[in-house]
Amino acid sequence: MDSIEPIGPESGSPDPAIWRRRTSKEVVETSDFIERARRAAVAGASEEAIDWYERARMMLAAHGPSPELADVVRWKGTVHAECGDTSEADRHYQESGVIAAACGHVRGVAHALNCRATIAQRRGELVVAEAMFHEAAELAKKARDVRLASMIVRNMGIVASLRGHLDLAIARFQESYERAKEIGDDEGQCKALNNIATAHMEAGHFAEAEKA
């Protein structure tokens, strides 16, 4: 798997010499674009969501790599993923990771890798997905984002389960549960416990499944 290296501005963005701080008006407009995109996505209006995210991306890109730009590009990619366009989604996730790396946004790089790994998993590329999830988990730990690390470790458990490594899967799910419990993430705990029970059932550990 190619590693993400910090690079300069994305293709088509202004020369760094003219990057400037966003004005108050631009901050408000960008926030509005993002909120409109989120509402459109929730409503199932994918094309509209992509359009609003693109408007936010263009406004942010004028100021060079930033955590906000990396996040917007990733969110746009997720809309593509939900539409089934995995190629476009992966392109956006990779771009998001590059932008995040360029501005030292470690958490953003972890998010992008997690998303790319999910796409690889959907394509059946489990070895690639496992490697990406592992790198993403290490970065999430480095960023001290326990919630994100918990989610990624749970995803690693799902890949292990798909590969038939049920004992490893259960260990991953248990780790995810403990991390979620550490920060009071009830939703994360419930998902991990459900995964643990399912893995025990697949392994024929029916008593353990009932306990989970």
mmCIF file of C-alpha atoms in Angstrom:
data_model
loop_
_atom_site.group_PDB
_atom_site.id
_atom_site.type_symbol
_atom_site.label_atom_id
_atom_site.label_comp_id
_atom_site.label_asym_id
_atom_site.label_seq_id
_atom_site.Cartn_x
_atom_site.Cartn_y
_atom_site.Cartn_z
ATOM 1 C CA MET A 1 0.000 0.000 0.000
ATOM 2 C CA ASP A 2 1.309 3.426 -0.931
ATOM 3 C CA SER A 3 1.874 5.626 2.109
ATOM 4 C CA ILE A 4 0.531 9.155 2.168
ATOM 5 C CA GLU A 5 3.313 11.673 2.015
ATOM 6 C CA PRO A 6 2.920 15.375 2.842
ATOM 7 C CA ILE A 7 2.854 17.326 -0.410
ATOM 8 C CA GLY A 8 2.041 20.823 -1.614
ATOM 9 C CA PRO A 9 -1.348 22.211 -2.641
ATOM 10 C CA GLU A 10 -3.709 20.014 -4.605
ATOM 11 C CA SER A 11 -3.737 20.356 -8.388
ATOM 12 C CA GLY A 12 -5.682 23.386 -9.498
ATOM 13 C CA SER A 13 -5.472 25.279 -6.205
ATOM 14 C CA PRO A 14 -3.895 28.751 -5.990
ATOM 15 C CA ASP A 15 -0.178 29.273 -5.555
ATOM 16 C CA PRO A 16 0.774 29.291 -1.825
ATOM 17 C CA ALA A 17 1.970 32.863 -2.224
ATOM 18 C CA ILE A 18 -1.612 34.099 -2.476
ATOM 19 C CA TRP A 19 -3.075 31.996 0.315
ATOM 20 C CA ARG A 20 -4.694 34.222 2.929
ATOM 21 C CA ARG A 21 -6.818 33.978 6.025
ATOM 22 C CA ARG A 22 -10.527 33.516 5.456
ATOM 23 C CA THR A 23 -12.724 36.524 6.043
ATOM 24 C CA SER A 24 -15.612 36.376 8.500
ATOM 25 C CA LYS A 25 -18.007 36.269 5.557
ATOM 26 C CA GLU A 26 -16.174 33.315 4.021
ATOM 27 C CA VAL A 27 -16.249 31.430 7.330
ATOM 28 C CA VAL A 28 -20.009 31.921 7.592
ATOM 29 C CA GLU A 29 -20.591 30.970 3.943
ATOM 30 C CA THR A 30 -18.447 27.854 4.200
ATOM 31 C CA SER A 31 -20.274 26.726 7.354
ATOM 32 C CA ASP A 32 -23.580 27.321 5.586
ATOM 33 C CA PHE A 33 -22.485 25.275 2.554
ATOM 34 C CA ILE A 34 -21.449 22.387 4.814
ATOM 35 C CA GLU A 35 -24.695 22.466 6.776
ATOM 36 C CA ARG A 36 -26.724 22.504 3.548
ATOM 37 C CA ALA A 37 -24.701 19.568 2.267
ATOM 38 C CA ARG A 38 -25.331 17.581 5.448
ATOM 39 C CA ARG A 39 -29.055 18.235 5.343
ATOM 40 C CA ALA A 40 -29.210 17.240 1.692
ATOM 41 C CA ALA A 41 -27.300 14.028 2.401
ATOM 42 C CA VAL A 42 -29.645 13.091 5.248
ATOM 43 C CA ALA A 43 -32.619 13.769 2.961
ATOM 44 C CA GLY A 44 -31.153 11.468 0.329
ATOM 45 C CA ALA A 45 -30.491 14.318 -2.113
ATOM 46 C CA SER A 46 -27.015 13.086 -3.011
ATOM 47 C CA GLU A 47 -26.364 15.295 -6.025
ATOM 48 C CA GLU A 48 -27.339 18.369 -4.059
ATOM 49 C CA ALA A 49 -25.110 17.308 -1.162
ATOM 50 C CA ILE A 50 -22.159 16.801 -3.503
ATOM 51 C CA ASP A 51 -22.749 20.234 -5.032
ATOM 52 C CA TRP A 52 -22.781 22.004 -1.651
ATOM 53 C CA TYR A 53 -19.684 20.130 -0.483
ATOM 54 C CA GLU A 54 -17.935 21.112 -3.706
ATOM 55 C CA ARG A 55 -18.758 24.765 -3.089
ATOM 56 C CA ALA A 56 -17.294 24.494 0.403
ATOM 57 C CA ARG A 57 -14.240 22.679 -0.969
ATOM 58 C CA MET A 58 -13.541 25.387 -3.539
ATOM 59 C CA MET A 59 -13.811 28.146 -0.954
ATOM 60 C CA LEU A 60 -11.519 26.355 1.486
ATOM 61 C CA ALA A 61 -9.013 25.310 -1.202
ATOM 62 C CA ALA A 62 -8.285 28.963 -1.940
ATOM 63 C CA HIS A 63 -6.502 29.114 1.399
ATOM 64 C CA GLY A 64 -4.327 26.031 1.080
ATOM 65 C CA PRO A 65 -4.349 22.688 2.923
ATOM 66 C CA SER A 66 -6.280 22.729 6.194
ATOM 67 C CA PRO A 67 -8.058 20.270 8.498
ATOM 68 C CA GLU A 68 -11.389 21.753 7.395
ATOM 69 C CA LEU A 69 -10.578 21.172 3.722
ATOM 70 C CA ALA A 70 -9.502 17.585 4.401
ATOM 71 C CA ASP A 71 -12.759 16.919 6.261
ATOM 72 C CA VAL A 72 -14.972 18.440 3.555
ATOM 73 C CA VAL A 73 -13.281 16.406 0.817
ATOM 74 C CA ARG A 74 -13.734 13.258 2.922
ATOM 75 C CA TRP A 75 -17.411 14.008 3.598
ATOM 76 C CA LYS A 76 -17.979 14.545 -0.115
ATOM 77 C CA GLY A 77 -16.334 11.191 -0.744
ATOM 78 C CA THR A 78 -18.721 9.530 1.688
ATOM 79 C CA VAL A 79 -21.715 10.796 -0.287
ATOM 80 C CA HIS A 80 -20.196 9.191 -3.375
ATOM 81 C CA ALA A 81 -19.671 5.968 -1.402
ATOM 82 C CA GLU A 82 -23.296 5.945 -0.280
ATOM 83 C CA CYS A 83 -24.292 6.289 -3.943
ATOM 84 C CA GLY A 84 -22.231 3.200 -4.747
ATOM 85 C CA ASP A 85 -19.516 5.086 -6.624
ATOM 86 C CA THR A 86 -16.573 3.531 -4.824
ATOM 87 C CA SER A 87 -13.982 4.756 -7.334
ATOM 88 C CA GLU A 88 -14.935 8.404 -6.863
ATOM 89 C CA ALA A 89 -15.237 7.884 -3.123
ATOM 90 C CA ASP A 90 -11.762 6.386 -2.900
ATOM 91 C CA ARG A 91 -10.327 9.235 -4.978
ATOM 92 C CA HIS A 92 -11.790 11.754 -2.552
ATOM 93 C CA TYR A 93 -10.598 9.805 0.485
ATOM 94 C CA GLN A 94 -7.076 9.645 -0.919
ATOM 95 C CA GLU A 95 -7.140 13.387 -1.673
ATOM 96 C CA SER A 96 -8.419 14.056 1.844
ATOM 97 C CA GLY A 97 -5.552 12.066 3.330
ATOM 98 C CA VAL A 98 -2.975 13.947 1.292
ATOM 99 C CA ILE A 99 -4.421 17.310 2.349
ATOM 100 C CA ALA A 100 -4.545 16.219 5.983
ATOM 101 C CA ALA A 101 -0.924 15.039 5.860
ATOM 102 C CA ALA A 102 0.158 18.308 4.245
ATOM 103 C CA CYS A 103 -1.155 20.337 7.180
ATOM 104 C CA GLY A 104 -0.217 17.918 9.964
ATOM 105 C CA HIS A 105 -3.819 16.849 10.633
ATOM 106 C CA VAL A 106 -3.038 13.359 11.963
ATOM 107 C CA ARG A 107 -6.643 12.646 12.927
ATOM 108 C CA GLY A 108 -7.708 13.554 9.391
ATOM 109 C CA VAL A 109 -5.191 11.145 7.866
ATOM 110 C CA ALA A 110 -6.527 8.392 10.153
ATOM 111 C CA HIS A 111 -10.100 9.141 9.101
ATOM 112 C CA ALA A 112 -9.162 9.086 5.431
ATOM 113 C CA LEU A 113 -7.339 5.763 5.754
ATOM 114 C CA ASN A 114 -10.257 4.280 7.660
ATOM 115 C CA CYS A 115 -12.589 5.308 4.830
ATOM 116 C CA ARG A 116 -10.253 3.963 2.153
ATOM 117 C CA ALA A 117 -9.992 0.681 4.053
ATOM 118 C CA THR A 118 -13.783 0.455 4.155
ATOM 119 C CA ILE A 119 -13.881 0.832 0.369
ATOM 120 C CA ALA A 120 -11.238 -1.881 -0.004
ATOM 121 C CA GLN A 121 -13.308 -4.116 2.261
ATOM 122 C CA ARG A 122 -16.412 -3.546 0.145
ATOM 123 C CA ARG A 123 -14.406 -4.573 -2.910
ATOM 124 C CA GLY A 124 -13.277 -7.762 -1.207
ATOM 125 C CA GLU A 125 -9.663 -6.584 -0.938
ATOM 126 C CA LEU A 126 -9.377 -7.774 2.649
ATOM 127 C CA VAL A 127 -5.571 -7.870 2.921
ATOM 128 C CA VAL A 128 -5.367 -4.272 1.688
ATOM 129 C CA ALA A 129 -8.196 -3.242 4.001
ATOM 130 C CA GLU A 130 -6.514 -4.859 7.004
ATOM 131 C CA ALA A 131 -3.243 -3.036 6.340
ATOM 132 C CA MET A 132 -5.000 0.312 5.940
ATOM 133 C CA PHE A 133 -7.067 -0.192 9.090
ATOM 134 C CA HIS A 134 -3.917 -1.051 11.034
ATOM 135 C CA GLU A 135 -2.163 2.137 9.880
ATOM 136 C CA ALA A 136 -5.289 4.170 10.585
ATOM 137 C CA ALA A 137 -5.543 2.740 14.108
ATOM 138 C CA GLU A 138 -1.946 3.685 14.874
ATOM 139 C CA LEU A 139 -2.569 7.232 13.668
ATOM 140 C CA ALA A 140 -5.780 7.511 15.695
ATOM 141 C CA LYS A 141 -3.829 6.486 18.793
ATOM 142 C CA LYS A 142 -1.159 9.055 17.937
ATOM 143 C CA ALA A 143 -3.896 11.693 17.654
ATOM 144 C CA ARG A 144 -5.319 10.495 20.994
ATOM 145 C CA ASP A 145 -8.761 10.099 19.452
ATOM 146 C CA VAL A 146 -10.140 7.194 21.466
ATOM 147 C CA ARG A 147 -13.539 7.201 19.761
ATOM 148 C CA LEU A 148 -11.986 6.973 16.308
ATOM 149 C CA ALA A 149 -9.513 4.306 17.460
ATOM 150 C CA SER A 150 -12.387 2.265 18.874
ATOM 151 C CA MET A 151 -14.271 2.429 15.580
ATOM 152 C CA ILE A 152 -11.219 1.484 13.532
ATOM 153 C CA VAL A 153 -10.337 -1.459 15.779
ATOM 154 C CA ARG A 154 -13.922 -2.677 15.435
ATOM 155 C CA ASN A 155 -13.546 -2.456 11.650
ATOM 156 C CA MET A 156 -10.352 -4.492 11.952
ATOM 157 C CA GLY A 157 -12.377 -7.105 13.797
ATOM 158 C CA ILE A 158 -14.910 -7.246 10.976
ATOM 159 C CA VAL A 159 -12.136 -7.860 8.450
ATOM 160 C CA ALA A 160 -10.645 -10.576 10.668
ATOM 161 C CA SER A 161 -14.077 -12.189 10.871
ATOM 162 C CA LEU A 162 -14.496 -12.088 7.089
ATOM 163 C CA ARG A 163 -11.115 -13.758 6.729
ATOM 164 C CA GLY A 164 -12.192 -16.507 9.127
ATOM 165 C CA HIS A 165 -9.908 -15.429 11.969
ATOM 166 C CA LEU A 166 -12.641 -15.474 14.587
ATOM 167 C CA ASP A 167 -10.438 -15.505 17.688
ATOM 168 C CA LEU A 168 -8.622 -12.418 16.420
ATOM 169 C CA ALA A 169 -11.946 -10.831 15.515
ATOM 170 C CA ILE A 170 -13.288 -11.363 19.019
ATOM 171 C CA ALA A 171 -10.119 -9.864 20.507
ATOM 172 C CA ARG A 172 -10.488 -6.813 18.249
ATOM 173 C CA PHE A 173 -14.138 -6.368 19.168
ATOM 174 C CA GLN A 174 -13.285 -6.679 22.860
ATOM 175 C CA GLU A 175 -10.595 -4.015 22.491
ATOM 176 C CA SER A 176 -13.075 -1.777 20.698
ATOM 177 C CA TYR A 177 -15.578 -2.275 23.512
ATOM 178 C CA GLU A 178 -13.028 -1.377 26.180
ATOM 179 C CA ARG A 179 -12.031 1.784 24.330
ATOM 180 C CA ALA A 180 -15.650 2.821 23.873
ATOM 181 C CA LYS A 181 -16.343 2.132 27.542
ATOM 182 C CA GLU A 182 -13.346 4.267 28.507
ATOM 183 C CA ILE A 183 -14.965 7.378 27.035
ATOM 184 C CA GLY A 184 -18.602 6.533 27.758
ATOM 185 C CA ASP A 185 -19.454 5.852 24.120
ATOM 186 C CA ASP A 186 -22.681 3.888 24.552
ATOM 187 C CA GLU A 187 -23.266 3.429 20.837
ATOM 188 C CA GLY A 188 -19.745 2.143 20.315
ATOM 189 C CA GLN A 189 -20.120 -0.280 23.222
ATOM 190 C CA CYS A 190 -23.388 -1.656 21.840
ATOM 191 C CA LYS A 191 -21.919 -2.185 18.383
ATOM 192 C CA ALA A 192 -18.843 -3.917 19.781
ATOM 193 C CA LEU A 193 -20.919 -6.193 22.031
ATOM 194 C CA ASN A 194 -23.116 -7.130 19.081
ATOM 195 C CA ASN A 195 -20.020 -7.934 17.043
ATOM 196 C CA ILE A 196 -18.614 -10.031 19.897
ATOM 197 C CA ALA A 197 -21.836 -12.040 20.165
ATOM 198 C CA THR A 198 -22.011 -12.590 16.412
ATOM 199 C CA ALA A 199 -18.391 -13.749 16.239
ATOM 200 C CA HIS A 200 -18.911 -16.184 19.115
ATOM 201 C CA MET A 201 -21.979 -17.589 17.337
ATOM 202 C CA GLU A 202 -19.997 -18.056 14.125
ATOM 203 C CA ALA A 203 -17.284 -19.820 16.133
ATOM 204 C CA GLY A 204 -19.832 -22.068 17.822
ATOM 205 C CA HIS A 205 -19.255 -20.509 21.243
ATOM 206 C CA PHE A 206 -22.934 -20.313 22.085
ATOM 207 C CA ALA A 207 -22.512 -19.852 25.855
ATOM 208 C CA GLU A 208 -20.112 -16.944 25.300
ATOM 209 C CA ALA A 209 -22.477 -15.437 22.737
ATOM 210 C CA GLU A 210 -25.287 -15.367 25.288
ATOM 211 C CA LYS A 211 -23.049 -13.654 27.826
ATOM 212 C CA ALA A 212 -22.118 -10.933 25.337
#
